[in-house]
XYZ file of C-alpha atoms in Angstrom:
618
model
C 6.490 -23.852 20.263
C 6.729 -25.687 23.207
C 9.871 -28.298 23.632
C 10.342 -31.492 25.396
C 13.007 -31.943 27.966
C 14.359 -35.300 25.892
C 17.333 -36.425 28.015
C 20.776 -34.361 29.993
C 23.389 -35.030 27.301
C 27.022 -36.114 28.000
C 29.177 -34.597 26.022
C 32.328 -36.161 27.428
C 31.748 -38.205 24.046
C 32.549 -35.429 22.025
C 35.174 -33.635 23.834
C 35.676 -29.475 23.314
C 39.543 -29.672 22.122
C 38.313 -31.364 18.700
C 35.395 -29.175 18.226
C 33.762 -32.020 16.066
C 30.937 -29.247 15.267
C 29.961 -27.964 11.905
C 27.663 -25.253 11.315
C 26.106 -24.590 8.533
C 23.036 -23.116 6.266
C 21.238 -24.044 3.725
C 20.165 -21.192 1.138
C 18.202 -21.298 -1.695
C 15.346 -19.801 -4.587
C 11.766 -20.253 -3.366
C 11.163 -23.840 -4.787
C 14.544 -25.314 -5.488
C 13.957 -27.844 -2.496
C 16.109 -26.881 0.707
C 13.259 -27.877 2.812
C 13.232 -31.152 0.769
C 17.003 -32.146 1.191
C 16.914 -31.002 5.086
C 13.862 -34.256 5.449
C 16.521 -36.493 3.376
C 19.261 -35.651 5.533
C 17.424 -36.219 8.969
C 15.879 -39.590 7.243
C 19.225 -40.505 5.966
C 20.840 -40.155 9.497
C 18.391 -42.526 11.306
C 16.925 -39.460 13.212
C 13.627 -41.294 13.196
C 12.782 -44.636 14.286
C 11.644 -47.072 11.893
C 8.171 -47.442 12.643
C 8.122 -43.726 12.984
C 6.046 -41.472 10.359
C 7.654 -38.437 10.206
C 5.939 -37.006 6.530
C 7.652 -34.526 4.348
C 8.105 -31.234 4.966
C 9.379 -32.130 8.676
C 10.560 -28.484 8.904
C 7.990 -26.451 7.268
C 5.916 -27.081 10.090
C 3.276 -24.433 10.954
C 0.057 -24.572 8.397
C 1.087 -20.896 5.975
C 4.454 -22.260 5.219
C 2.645 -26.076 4.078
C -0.027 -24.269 1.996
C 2.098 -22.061 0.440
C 5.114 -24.515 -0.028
C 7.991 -21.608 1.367
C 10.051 -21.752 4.072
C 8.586 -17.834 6.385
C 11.064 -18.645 9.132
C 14.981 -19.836 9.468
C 14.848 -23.325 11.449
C 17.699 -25.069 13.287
C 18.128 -28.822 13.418
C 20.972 -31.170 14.033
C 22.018 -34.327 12.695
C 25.029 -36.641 13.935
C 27.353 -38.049 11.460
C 30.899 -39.856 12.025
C 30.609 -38.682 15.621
C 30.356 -34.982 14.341
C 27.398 -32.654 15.187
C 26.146 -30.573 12.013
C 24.057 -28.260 13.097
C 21.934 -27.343 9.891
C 19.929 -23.528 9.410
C 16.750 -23.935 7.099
C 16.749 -20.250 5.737
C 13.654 -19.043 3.644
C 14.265 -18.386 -0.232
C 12.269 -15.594 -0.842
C 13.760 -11.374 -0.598
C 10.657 -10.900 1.254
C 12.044 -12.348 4.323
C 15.532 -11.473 3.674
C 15.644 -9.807 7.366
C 15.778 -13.240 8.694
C 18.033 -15.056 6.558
C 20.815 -11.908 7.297
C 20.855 -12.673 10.949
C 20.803 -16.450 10.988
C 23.872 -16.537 8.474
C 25.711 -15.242 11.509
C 25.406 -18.670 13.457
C 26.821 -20.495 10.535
C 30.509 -21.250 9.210
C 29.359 -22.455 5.546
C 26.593 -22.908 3.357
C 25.012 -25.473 1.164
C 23.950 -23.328 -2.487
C 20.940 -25.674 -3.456
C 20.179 -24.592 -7.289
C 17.692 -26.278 -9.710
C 19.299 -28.065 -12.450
C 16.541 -26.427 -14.808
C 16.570 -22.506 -13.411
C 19.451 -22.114 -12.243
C 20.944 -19.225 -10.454
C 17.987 -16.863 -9.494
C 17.398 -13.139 -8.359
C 16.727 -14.695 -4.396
C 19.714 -16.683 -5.470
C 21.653 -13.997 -5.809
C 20.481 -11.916 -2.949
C 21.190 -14.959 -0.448
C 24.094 -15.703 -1.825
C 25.490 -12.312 -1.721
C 24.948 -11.400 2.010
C 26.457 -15.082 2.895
C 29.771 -14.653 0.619
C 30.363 -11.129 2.367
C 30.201 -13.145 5.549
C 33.024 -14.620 4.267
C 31.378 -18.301 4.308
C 32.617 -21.460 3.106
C 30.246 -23.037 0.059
C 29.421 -26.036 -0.952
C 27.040 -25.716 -4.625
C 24.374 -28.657 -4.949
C 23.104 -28.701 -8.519
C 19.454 -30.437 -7.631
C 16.668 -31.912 -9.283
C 19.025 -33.116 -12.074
C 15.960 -35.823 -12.710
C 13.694 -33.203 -14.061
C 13.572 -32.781 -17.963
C 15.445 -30.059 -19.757
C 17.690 -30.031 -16.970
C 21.056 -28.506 -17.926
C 23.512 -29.041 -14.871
C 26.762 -28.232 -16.638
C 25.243 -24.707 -17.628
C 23.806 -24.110 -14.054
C 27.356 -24.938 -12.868
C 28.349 -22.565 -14.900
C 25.954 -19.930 -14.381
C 26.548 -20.456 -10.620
C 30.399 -19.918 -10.866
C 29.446 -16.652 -12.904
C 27.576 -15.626 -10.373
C 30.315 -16.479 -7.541
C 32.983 -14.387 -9.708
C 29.838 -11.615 -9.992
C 29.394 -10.865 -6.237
C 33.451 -10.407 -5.564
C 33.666 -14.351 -4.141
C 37.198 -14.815 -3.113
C 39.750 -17.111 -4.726
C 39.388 -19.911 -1.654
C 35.029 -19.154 -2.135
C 35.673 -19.428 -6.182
C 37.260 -22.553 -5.287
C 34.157 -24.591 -4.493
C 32.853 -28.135 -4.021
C 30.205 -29.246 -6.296
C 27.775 -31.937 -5.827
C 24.575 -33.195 -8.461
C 21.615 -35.597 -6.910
C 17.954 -35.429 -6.231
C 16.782 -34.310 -2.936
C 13.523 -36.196 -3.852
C 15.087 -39.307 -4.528
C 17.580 -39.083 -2.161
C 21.109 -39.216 -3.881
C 23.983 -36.595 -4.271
C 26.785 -37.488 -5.749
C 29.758 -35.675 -8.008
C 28.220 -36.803 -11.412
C 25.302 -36.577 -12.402
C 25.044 -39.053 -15.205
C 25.678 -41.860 -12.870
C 23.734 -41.593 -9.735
C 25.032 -41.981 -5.894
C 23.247 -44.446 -3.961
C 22.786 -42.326 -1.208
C 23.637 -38.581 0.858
C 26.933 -40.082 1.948
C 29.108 -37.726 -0.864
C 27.384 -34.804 0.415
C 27.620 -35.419 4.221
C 31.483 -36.378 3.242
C 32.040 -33.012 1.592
C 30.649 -31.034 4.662
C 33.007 -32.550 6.849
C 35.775 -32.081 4.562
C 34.922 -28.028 3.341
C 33.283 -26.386 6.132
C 35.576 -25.905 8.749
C 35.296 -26.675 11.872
C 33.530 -24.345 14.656
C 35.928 -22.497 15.702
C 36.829 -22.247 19.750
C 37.352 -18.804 20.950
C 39.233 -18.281 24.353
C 38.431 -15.488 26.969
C 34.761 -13.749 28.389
C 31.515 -14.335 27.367
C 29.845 -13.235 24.057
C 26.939 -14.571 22.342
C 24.420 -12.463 19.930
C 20.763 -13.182 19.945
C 19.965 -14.186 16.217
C 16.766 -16.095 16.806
C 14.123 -16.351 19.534
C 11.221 -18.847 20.753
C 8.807 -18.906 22.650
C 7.549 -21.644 25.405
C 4.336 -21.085 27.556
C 6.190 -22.451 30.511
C 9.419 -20.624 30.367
C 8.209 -17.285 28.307
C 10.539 -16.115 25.922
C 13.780 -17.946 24.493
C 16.684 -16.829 22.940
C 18.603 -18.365 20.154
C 22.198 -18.169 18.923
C 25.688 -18.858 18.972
C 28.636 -18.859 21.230
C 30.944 -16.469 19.831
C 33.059 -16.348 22.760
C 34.143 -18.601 25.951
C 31.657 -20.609 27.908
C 27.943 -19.866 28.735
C 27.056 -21.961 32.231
C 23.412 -22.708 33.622
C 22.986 -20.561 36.658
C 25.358 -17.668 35.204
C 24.856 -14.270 36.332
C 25.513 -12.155 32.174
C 25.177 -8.791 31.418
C 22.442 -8.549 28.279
C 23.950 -5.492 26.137
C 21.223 -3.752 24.072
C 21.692 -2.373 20.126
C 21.794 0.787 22.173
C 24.739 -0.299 24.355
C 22.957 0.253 27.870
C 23.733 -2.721 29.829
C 20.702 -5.137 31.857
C 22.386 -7.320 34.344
C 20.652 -10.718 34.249
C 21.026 -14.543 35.016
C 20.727 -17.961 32.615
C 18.337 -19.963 33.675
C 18.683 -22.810 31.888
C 20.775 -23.736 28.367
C 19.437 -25.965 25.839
C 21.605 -27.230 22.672
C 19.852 -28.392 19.769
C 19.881 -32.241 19.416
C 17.827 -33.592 15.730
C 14.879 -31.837 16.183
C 14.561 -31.140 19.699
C 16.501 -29.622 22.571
C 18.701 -30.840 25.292
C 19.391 -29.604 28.475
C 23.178 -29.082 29.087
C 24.932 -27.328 31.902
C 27.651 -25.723 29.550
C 28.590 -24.732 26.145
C 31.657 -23.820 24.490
C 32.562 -21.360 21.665
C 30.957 -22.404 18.601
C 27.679 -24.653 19.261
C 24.132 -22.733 18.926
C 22.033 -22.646 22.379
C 18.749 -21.670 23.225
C 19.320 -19.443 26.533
C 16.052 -19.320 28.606
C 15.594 -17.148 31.904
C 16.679 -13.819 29.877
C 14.161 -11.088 30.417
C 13.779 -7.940 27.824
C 16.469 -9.217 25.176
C 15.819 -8.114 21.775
C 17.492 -9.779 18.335
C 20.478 -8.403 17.669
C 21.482 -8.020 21.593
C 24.719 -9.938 22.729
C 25.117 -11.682 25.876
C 28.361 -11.185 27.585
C 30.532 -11.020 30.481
C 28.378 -10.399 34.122
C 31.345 -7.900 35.377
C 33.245 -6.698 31.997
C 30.765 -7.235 29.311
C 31.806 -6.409 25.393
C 29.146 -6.258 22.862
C 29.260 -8.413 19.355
C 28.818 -6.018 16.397
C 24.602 -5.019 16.177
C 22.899 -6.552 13.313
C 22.386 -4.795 10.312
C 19.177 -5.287 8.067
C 18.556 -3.768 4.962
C 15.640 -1.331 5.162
C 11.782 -1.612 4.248
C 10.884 -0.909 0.995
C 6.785 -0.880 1.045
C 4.583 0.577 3.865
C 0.538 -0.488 4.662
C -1.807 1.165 6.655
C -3.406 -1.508 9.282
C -6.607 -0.031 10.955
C -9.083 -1.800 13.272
C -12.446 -3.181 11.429
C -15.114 -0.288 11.265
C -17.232 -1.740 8.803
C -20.919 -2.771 9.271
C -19.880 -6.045 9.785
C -17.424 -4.914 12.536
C -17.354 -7.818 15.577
C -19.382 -10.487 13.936
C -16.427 -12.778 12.753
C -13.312 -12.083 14.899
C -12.228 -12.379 18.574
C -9.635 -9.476 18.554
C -11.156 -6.422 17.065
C -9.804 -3.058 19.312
C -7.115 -1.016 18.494
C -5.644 -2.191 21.833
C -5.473 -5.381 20.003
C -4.201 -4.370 17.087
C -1.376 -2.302 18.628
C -0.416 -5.826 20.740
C -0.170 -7.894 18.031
C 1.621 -5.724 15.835
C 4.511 -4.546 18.747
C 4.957 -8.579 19.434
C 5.722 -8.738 15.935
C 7.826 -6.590 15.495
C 10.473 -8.412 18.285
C 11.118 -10.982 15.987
C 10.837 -9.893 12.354
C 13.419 -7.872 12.486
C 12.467 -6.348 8.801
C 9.540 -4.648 10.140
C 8.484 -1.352 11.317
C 5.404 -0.199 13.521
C 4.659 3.619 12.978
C 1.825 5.218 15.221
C -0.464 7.402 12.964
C -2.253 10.460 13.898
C -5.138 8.259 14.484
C -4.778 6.197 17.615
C -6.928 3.261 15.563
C -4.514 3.254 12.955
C -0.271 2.576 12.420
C 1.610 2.066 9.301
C 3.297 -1.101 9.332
C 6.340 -1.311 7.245
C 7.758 -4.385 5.566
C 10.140 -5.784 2.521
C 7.121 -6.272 0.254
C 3.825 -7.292 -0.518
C 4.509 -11.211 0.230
C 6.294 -10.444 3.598
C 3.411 -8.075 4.543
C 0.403 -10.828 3.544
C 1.659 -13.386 5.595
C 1.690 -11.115 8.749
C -1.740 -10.273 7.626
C -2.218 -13.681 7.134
C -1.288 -15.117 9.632
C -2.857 -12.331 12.473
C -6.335 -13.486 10.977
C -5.953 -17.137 11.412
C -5.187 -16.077 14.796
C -8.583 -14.513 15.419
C -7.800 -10.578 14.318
C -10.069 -8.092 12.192
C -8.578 -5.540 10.336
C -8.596 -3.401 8.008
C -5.922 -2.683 5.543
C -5.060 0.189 2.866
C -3.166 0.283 -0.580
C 0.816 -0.624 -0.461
C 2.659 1.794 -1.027
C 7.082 2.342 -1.784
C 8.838 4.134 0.480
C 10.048 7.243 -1.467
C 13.484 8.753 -0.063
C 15.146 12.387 -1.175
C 18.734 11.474 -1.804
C 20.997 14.279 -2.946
C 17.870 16.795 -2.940
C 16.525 14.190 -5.694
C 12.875 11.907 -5.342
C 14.282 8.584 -4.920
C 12.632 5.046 -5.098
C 13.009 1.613 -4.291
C 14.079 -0.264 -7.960
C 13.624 -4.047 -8.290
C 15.060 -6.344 -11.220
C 12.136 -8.679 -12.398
C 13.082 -11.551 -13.443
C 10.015 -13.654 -15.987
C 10.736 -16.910 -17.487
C 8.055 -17.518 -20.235
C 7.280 -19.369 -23.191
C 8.726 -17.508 -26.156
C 5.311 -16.994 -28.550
C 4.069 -15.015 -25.119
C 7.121 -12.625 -24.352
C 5.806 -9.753 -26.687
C 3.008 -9.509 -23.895
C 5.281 -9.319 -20.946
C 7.283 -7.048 -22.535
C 4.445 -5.052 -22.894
C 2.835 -5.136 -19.552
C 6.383 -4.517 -18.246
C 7.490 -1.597 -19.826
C 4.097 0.161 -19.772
C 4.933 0.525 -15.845
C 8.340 1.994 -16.600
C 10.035 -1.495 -16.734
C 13.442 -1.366 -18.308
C 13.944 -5.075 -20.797
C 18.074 -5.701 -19.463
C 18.548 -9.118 -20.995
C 16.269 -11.432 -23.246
C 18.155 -15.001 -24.063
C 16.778 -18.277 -24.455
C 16.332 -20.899 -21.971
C 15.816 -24.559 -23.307
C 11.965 -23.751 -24.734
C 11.686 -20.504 -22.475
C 12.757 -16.949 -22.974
C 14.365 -15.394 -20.127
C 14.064 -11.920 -19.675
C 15.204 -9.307 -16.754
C 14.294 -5.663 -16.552
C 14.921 -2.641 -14.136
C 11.373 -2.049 -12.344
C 10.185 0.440 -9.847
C 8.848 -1.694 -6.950
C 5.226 0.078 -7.268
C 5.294 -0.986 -11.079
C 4.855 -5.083 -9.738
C 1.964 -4.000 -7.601
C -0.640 -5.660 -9.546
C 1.371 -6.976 -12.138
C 2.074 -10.609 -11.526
C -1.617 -10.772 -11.672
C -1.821 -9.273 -15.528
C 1.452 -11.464 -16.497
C -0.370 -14.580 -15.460
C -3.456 -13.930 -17.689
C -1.667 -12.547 -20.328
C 0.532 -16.251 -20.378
C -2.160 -18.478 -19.337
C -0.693 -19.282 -15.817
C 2.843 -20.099 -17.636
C 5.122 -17.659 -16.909
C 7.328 -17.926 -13.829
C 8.089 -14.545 -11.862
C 10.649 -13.461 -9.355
C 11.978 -10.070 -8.039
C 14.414 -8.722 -6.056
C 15.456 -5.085 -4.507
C 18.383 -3.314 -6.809
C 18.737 0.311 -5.430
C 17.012 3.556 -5.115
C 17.330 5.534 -8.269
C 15.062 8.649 -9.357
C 11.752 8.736 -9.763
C 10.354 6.894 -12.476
C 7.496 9.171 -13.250
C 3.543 8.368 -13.070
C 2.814 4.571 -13.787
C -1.097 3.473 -14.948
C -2.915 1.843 -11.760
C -6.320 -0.119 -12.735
C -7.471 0.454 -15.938
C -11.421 -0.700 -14.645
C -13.398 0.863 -11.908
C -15.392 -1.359 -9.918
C -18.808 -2.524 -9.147
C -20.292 -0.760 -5.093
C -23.048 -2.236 -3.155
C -25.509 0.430 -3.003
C -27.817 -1.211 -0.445
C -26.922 -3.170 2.778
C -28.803 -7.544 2.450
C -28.096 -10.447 0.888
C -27.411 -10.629 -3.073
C -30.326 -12.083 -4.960
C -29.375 -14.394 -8.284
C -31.692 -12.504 -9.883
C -30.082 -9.277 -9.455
C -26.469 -10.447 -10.125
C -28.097 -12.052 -13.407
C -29.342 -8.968 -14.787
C -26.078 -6.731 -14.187
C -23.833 -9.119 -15.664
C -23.448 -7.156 -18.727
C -21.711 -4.164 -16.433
C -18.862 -6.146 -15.061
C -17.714 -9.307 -13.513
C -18.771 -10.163 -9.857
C -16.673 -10.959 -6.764
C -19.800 -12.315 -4.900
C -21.865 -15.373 -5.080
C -25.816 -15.186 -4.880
C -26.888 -14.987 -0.926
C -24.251 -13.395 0.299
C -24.464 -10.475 2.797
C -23.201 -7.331 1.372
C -23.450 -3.592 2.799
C -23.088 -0.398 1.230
C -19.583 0.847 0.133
C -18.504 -2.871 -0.505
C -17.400 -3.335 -3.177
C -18.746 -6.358 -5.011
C -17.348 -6.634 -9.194
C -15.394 -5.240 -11.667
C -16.635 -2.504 -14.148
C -16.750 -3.183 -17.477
C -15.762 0.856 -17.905
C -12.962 2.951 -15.979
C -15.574 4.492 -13.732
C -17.036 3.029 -10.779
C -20.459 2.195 -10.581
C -23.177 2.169 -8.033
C -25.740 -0.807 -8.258
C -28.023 -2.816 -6.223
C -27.325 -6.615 -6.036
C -30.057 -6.672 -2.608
C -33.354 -6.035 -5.239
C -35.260 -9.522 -5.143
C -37.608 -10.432 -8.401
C -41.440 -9.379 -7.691
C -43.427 -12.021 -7.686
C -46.502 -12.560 -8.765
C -49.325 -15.100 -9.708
C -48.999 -14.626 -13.523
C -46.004 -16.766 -15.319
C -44.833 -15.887 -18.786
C -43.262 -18.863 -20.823
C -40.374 -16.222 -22.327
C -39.104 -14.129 -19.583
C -39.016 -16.669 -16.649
C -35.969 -18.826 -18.248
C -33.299 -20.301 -15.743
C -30.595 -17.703 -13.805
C -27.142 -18.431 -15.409
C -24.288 -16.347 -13.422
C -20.668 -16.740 -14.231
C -18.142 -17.895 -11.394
C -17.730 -15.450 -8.600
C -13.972 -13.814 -9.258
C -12.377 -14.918 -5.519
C -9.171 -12.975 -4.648
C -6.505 -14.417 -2.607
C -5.044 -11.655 -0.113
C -1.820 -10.701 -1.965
C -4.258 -10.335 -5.124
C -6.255 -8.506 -3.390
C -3.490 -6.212 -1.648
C -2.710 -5.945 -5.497
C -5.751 -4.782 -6.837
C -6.885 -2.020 -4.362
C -6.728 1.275 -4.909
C -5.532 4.514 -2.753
C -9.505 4.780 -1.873
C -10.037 1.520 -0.665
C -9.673 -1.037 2.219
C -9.185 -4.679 1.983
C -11.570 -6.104 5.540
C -9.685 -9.086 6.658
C -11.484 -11.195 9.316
C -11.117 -14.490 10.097
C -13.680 -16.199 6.925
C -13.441 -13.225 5.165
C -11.852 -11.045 2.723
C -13.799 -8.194 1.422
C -12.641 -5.412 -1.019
C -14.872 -1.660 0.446
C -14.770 2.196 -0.254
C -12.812 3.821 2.877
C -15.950 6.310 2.365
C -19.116 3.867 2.411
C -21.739 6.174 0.928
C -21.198 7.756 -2.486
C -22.137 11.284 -0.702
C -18.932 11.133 1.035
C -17.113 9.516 -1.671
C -17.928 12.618 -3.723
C -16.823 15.005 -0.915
C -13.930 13.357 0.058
C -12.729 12.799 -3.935
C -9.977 15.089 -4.581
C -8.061 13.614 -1.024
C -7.065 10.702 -3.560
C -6.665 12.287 -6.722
């Protein structure tokens, strides 16, 4: 995103020796409304003018993360209050994109713990919270949402000091701050029976817990946690000062995760100022800069000393859990839809990716069309996907699949705890679907008018489910997972119980000939759409697959008869979203993802091949 050069700061105002600088990051469950309390704050500290519409959502600012209502990627603002600068990290909530929140915690000296007054503590919760307590950060627990009905803030504070005493918190973390309010209607205050007026308890209790930055004498050292990118200065990195001074104009030495050494030279040095950037000449220990004029740095690189540089300690991220074959388009189709369609592409894309999502790997394939693309789950992977068709790509891409690891000469793989809140006369279902893919039941208590239940789950046994747990509870039930460990192998789970409905014939369905095959399945296309052979186009009634022909057209004649001409009535076209479509494949099939299309297909489009090719995927 490109940045305006708003004004040279002087920061003679707010002089070094006092470090009046607070950093600090604001973690959170998908949903519990960090994003929410971030707008408050920058409203609440007159960041905006008053005839300026600035809309919710302020950070969540590119279209995936406003449709989808989660925060993808960690965001840095700053807001000015009693002439101290709190710089403020928007992390997301979700595991998925757990490789960013690790890295970003590392700029920050405390964190805000935002928890719903209704859920409480959950499994993202816990994963968050976990990684920013080893860091040995300062928190401060806001108990939100304590408007909503049902809400039970005394148990969630509670549950949230459990938790604390759970992860090995230590006596000065146990020992923490807790605020109640309503990010939505903009209060926090220390009770929530009797609401604050405004954010002023909260903004008081960061100055008061989160320490100061601290101010670290001698040579340069900053890590690269973050990076941006301008098309008039190229690439920017992001971080903070862990050590001395960074100048404009300094000659650095850029230390790779490797430890070979590329001398190099800042350019220029921006500091984050509300929701822009400011050009500064220097920086102390302890502010977060954007560095631009740095060529070849990666995240995770440290920028040090030009003549005796030291590097910062690299980065760790916990590893991938699911993998996904991506595969340029070579389906009839191929071209007509997208502007990037070649594997040269495809290879591009997916290597500029992988620079700043740190939790993904690129693996070339023995096909140079094809690479296995390696993520933190099915969520993290879509929005890549996602997001590379909005941007103009076709692809192709096969079934998810875990990561399986030999560990002590024993199959290993990756184990999630599932977490379902549901209404109680529906948990015999869950239950059910859960422990027919090898799902462990771990706790089952009540929750207000909700049973609460956690199990031990292999991470292939929630491919597909949250799909089935949704029907089964009429939309009700609310789902969440999170990695546990790698244990043995769990043994065969049940993939889809129905085979599906192929396109034998290459045209455009007729209404007629969906009308008359409704009785062998349910459709996934609408009358008049172009279909080829190998797509597949419904969902057998039976666990076989089934050819048919949805191209055939009604002959037509002169003759009428009063009985057999009646009016076409076709039930709704089933439309998949991508991750429910990433769900639903199986290890013989592609999902085509262009830029106005999703299509489910055969790898092998004609049953001939299907039938020779059979026992690769058995």
């Amino acid at each position: 995103m490109d940045f305006p050069y708003l004004c040279t700061l002087n920061f003679n105002k707010y002089p070094y020796g006092m470090q009046k600088i607070r950093n600090i990051a604001i973690i959170a469950h998908v949903d519990h409304g960090k994003t929410t309390l971030v707008d408050k704050i920058l409203h609440f500290t007159n960041l905006f003018r008053e005839n300026e519409q600035a809309g919710e959502l302020i950070l969540d600012n590119n279209d995936l993360e406003r449709e989808r209502g989660i925060t993808i990627v960690s965001k840095n603002v700053s807001v000015r209050y009693k002439d101290v600068k709190i710089n403020i990290i928007d992390t997301p909530g979700h595991a998925d994109f757990g490789g960013e929140v690790e890295r970003v915690l590392k700029m920050a000296d405390g964190v805000i713990l935002l928890v719903d007054a209704f859920e409480g503590p959950m499994p993202q919760t816990r994963f968050v919270t976990q990684k920013a307590l080893a860091l040995g950060l300062k928190p401060i627990v806001v108990v939100n949402k304590v408007d909503k009905e049902n809400c039970r803030p005394d148990e969630v504070y509670e549950a949230v000091f459990e938790l604390f005493f759970n992860l090995d918190a230590t006596e000065e973390q146990l020992d923490f701050p807790v605020l109640y309010g309503s990010s939505k209607q903009g209060w926090m205050g220390t009770d929530w029976k009797q609401p604050a007026e405004d954010f002023t308890p909260l903004l008081e209790a960061i100055l008061e817990h989160i320490p100061p930055a601290p101010y670290a004498e001698g040579t340069l050292q900053m890590q690269v946690t973050s990076l941006d990118y301008s098309s008039f200065v190229g690439r920017i990195a992001i971080g903070r000062v862990a050590r001395g001074v960074i100048k404009e104009n300094q000659p650095v030495s850029l230390v790779k995760r490797d430890g070979k050494i590329v001398k190099s030279r800042v350019k220029e040095l921006h500091t984050f100022e509300g929701l822009g950037r400011v050009k500064v000449q220097e920086l102390k220990a302890g502010d977060i800069c954007a560095v631009v004029g740095i060529e070849g740095f990666d995240i995770g690189d440290t920028l040090a000393d030009f003549e005796n540089p030291e590097q910062l300690e690299v980065i760790h991220i916990d590893e991938p859990t699911m993998n996904m074959l991506f595969t340029i388009n070579n389906s009839p189709f191929f071209g007509k839809e997208g502007k990037f369609v070649t594997s040269r592409h495809l290879q591009e894309r997916l290597y500029k990716e992988m620079e700043k999502n740190l939790a993904l790997k690129v693996v070339q394939t023995d096909s140079p069309d094809s690479y296995l693309v390696y993520g933190r789950g099915i969520l993290h992977l879509s929005v890549l996907i996602e997001t590379m068709r909005r941007e103009g790509y076709e692809l192709q891409v096969g079934q998810p699949q875990v990561i399986v690891k030999e560990i002590d000469g024993v199959k290993c793989e990756p184990i999630e705890v599932l977490v379902v809140d549901v209404p109680a006369e529906v948990s015999g279902k869950v239950i059910e679907l859960v422990t027919q893919r090898k799902g462990e039941l771990l706790i089952m208590e009540t929750k207000g008018d909700m049973q609460h239940l956690e199990f031990d789950i292999p991470a292939r046994g929630i491919i597909g489910l949250r799909n089935n747990v949704l029907t089964a509870t009429s939309g009700e039930a609310v789902i969440a997972h999170r990695f546990k460990a790698y244990e043995p192998w769990k043994g065969t789970i049940p993939g889809r119980m129905a085979g599906v409905l192929i396109s034998m014939e290459k045209g455009q369905t007729t209404a007629y000939s969906i009308d008359k095959l409704q009785d062998r399945g349910r459709f996934f296309v609408d009358p008049g759409v172009d279909i080829y052979e190998g797509q597949i186009v419904g969902e057998h009634i039976r666990d076989n697959d089934l050819v048919i022909n949805l191209v055939k057209g009604k002959q037509l004649t002169n003759m009428r008869a009063s009985g057999s001409d009646d009016n076409v009535r076709i039930a709704p076209a089933i439309k998949f979203s991508l991750e429910e479509s990433m769900e639903y494949i199986q290890a013989d099939e592609y999902i085509e993802v262009t830029p106005k299309s999703i299509r489910l297909r055969k790898i092998y489009l004609t049953e001939n091949e299907r039938k020779i090719n059979a026992k690769k995927f058995q």
